[in-house]
XYZ file of C-alpha atoms in Angstrom:
107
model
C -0.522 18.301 -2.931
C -3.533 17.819 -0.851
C -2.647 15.207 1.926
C -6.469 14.220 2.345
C -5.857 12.200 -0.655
C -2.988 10.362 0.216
C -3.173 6.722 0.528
C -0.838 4.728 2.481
C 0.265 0.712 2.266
C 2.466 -0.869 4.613
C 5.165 -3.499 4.160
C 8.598 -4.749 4.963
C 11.473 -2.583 4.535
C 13.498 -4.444 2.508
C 10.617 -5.505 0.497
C 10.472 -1.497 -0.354
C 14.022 -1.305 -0.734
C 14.549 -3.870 -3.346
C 11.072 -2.097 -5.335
C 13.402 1.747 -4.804
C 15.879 -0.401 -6.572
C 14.159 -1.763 -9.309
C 11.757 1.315 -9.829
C 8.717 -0.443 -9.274
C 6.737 -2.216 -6.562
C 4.965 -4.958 -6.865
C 3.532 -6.096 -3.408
C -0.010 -6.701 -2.936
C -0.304 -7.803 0.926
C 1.432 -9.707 3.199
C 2.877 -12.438 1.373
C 0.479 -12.295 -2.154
C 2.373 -9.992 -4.797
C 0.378 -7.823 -7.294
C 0.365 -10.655 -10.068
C -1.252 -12.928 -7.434
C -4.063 -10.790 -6.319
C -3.988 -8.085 -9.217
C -4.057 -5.361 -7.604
C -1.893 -3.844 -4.411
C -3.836 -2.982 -1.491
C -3.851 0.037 0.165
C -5.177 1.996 3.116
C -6.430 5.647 4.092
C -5.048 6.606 7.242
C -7.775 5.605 9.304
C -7.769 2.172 8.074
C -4.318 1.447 8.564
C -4.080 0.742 12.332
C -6.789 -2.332 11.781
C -4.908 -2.866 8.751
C -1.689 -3.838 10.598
C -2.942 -5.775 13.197
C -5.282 -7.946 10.651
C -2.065 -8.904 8.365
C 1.067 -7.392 9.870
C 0.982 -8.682 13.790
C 4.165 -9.231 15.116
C 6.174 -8.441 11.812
C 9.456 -6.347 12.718
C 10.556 -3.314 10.914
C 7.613 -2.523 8.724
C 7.427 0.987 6.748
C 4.478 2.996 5.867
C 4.493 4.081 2.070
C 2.366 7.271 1.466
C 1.184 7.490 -1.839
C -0.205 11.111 -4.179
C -2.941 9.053 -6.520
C -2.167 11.942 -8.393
C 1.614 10.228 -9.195
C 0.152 6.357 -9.689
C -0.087 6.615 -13.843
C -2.274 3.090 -13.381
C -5.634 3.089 -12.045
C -6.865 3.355 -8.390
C -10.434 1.852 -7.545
C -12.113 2.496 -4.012
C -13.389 -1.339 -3.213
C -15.413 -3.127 -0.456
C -14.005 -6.801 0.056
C -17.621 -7.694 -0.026
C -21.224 -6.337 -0.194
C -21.795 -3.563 2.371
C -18.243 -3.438 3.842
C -16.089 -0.425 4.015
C -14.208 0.390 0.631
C -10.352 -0.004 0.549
C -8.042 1.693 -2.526
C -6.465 -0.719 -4.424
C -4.005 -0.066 -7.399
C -4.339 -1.715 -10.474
C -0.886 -1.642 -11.679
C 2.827 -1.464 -10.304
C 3.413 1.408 -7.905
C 6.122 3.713 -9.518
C 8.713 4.618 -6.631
C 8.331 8.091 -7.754
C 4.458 7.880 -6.435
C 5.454 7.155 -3.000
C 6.007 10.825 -1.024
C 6.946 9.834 2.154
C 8.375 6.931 4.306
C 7.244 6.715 7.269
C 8.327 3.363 10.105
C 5.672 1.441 11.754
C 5.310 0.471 15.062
């Protein structure tokens, strides 16, 4: 498993616990769930710091999911939120539990 490709998408602990629990998660961002938004938005690395402090400020005990694409089984587009602007993964789909290869805390 090459970590270069692992993406990573932060959220509340028990929000994670409750998707180990059920098999699937189903979190977009902050507040907006995948059938909101359709799709769950991710992060590389690098983008994750600006990331948190866009939606996440002041949120206690957050988690950092690291995702293998490789593991997703639903598709996973590279997007700019508009024209020009840097390109985000987002996941079409539910993230299986079993995708997620590390978790990591925030903060």
């Amino acid at each position: 498993m090459s970590t270069t490709n692992l993406i990573v998408h932060l959220t509340e602990r028990s929000l994670w616990e409750e998707a180990r629990a059920r098999g699937t998660y189903e979190i977009s961002t902050r507040g907006r769930t995948l059938q909101e938004e359709g799709f769950i938005h991710c992060s590389t690395r690098e983008q994750l710091p600006r990331t948190a402090a866009a939606f996440y400020a002041g949120l206690p005990d957050l988690v950092v999911l690291v995702i293998d694409p490789a593991r997703l089984g639903v598709s996973l587009k590279y997007e700019a939120p508009e024209p020009g602007a840097e390109e985000f993964p987002h996941i079409y789909g539910p993230l299986p539990v079993e995708a997620v290869v590390d978790v990591e805390p925030w903060g």
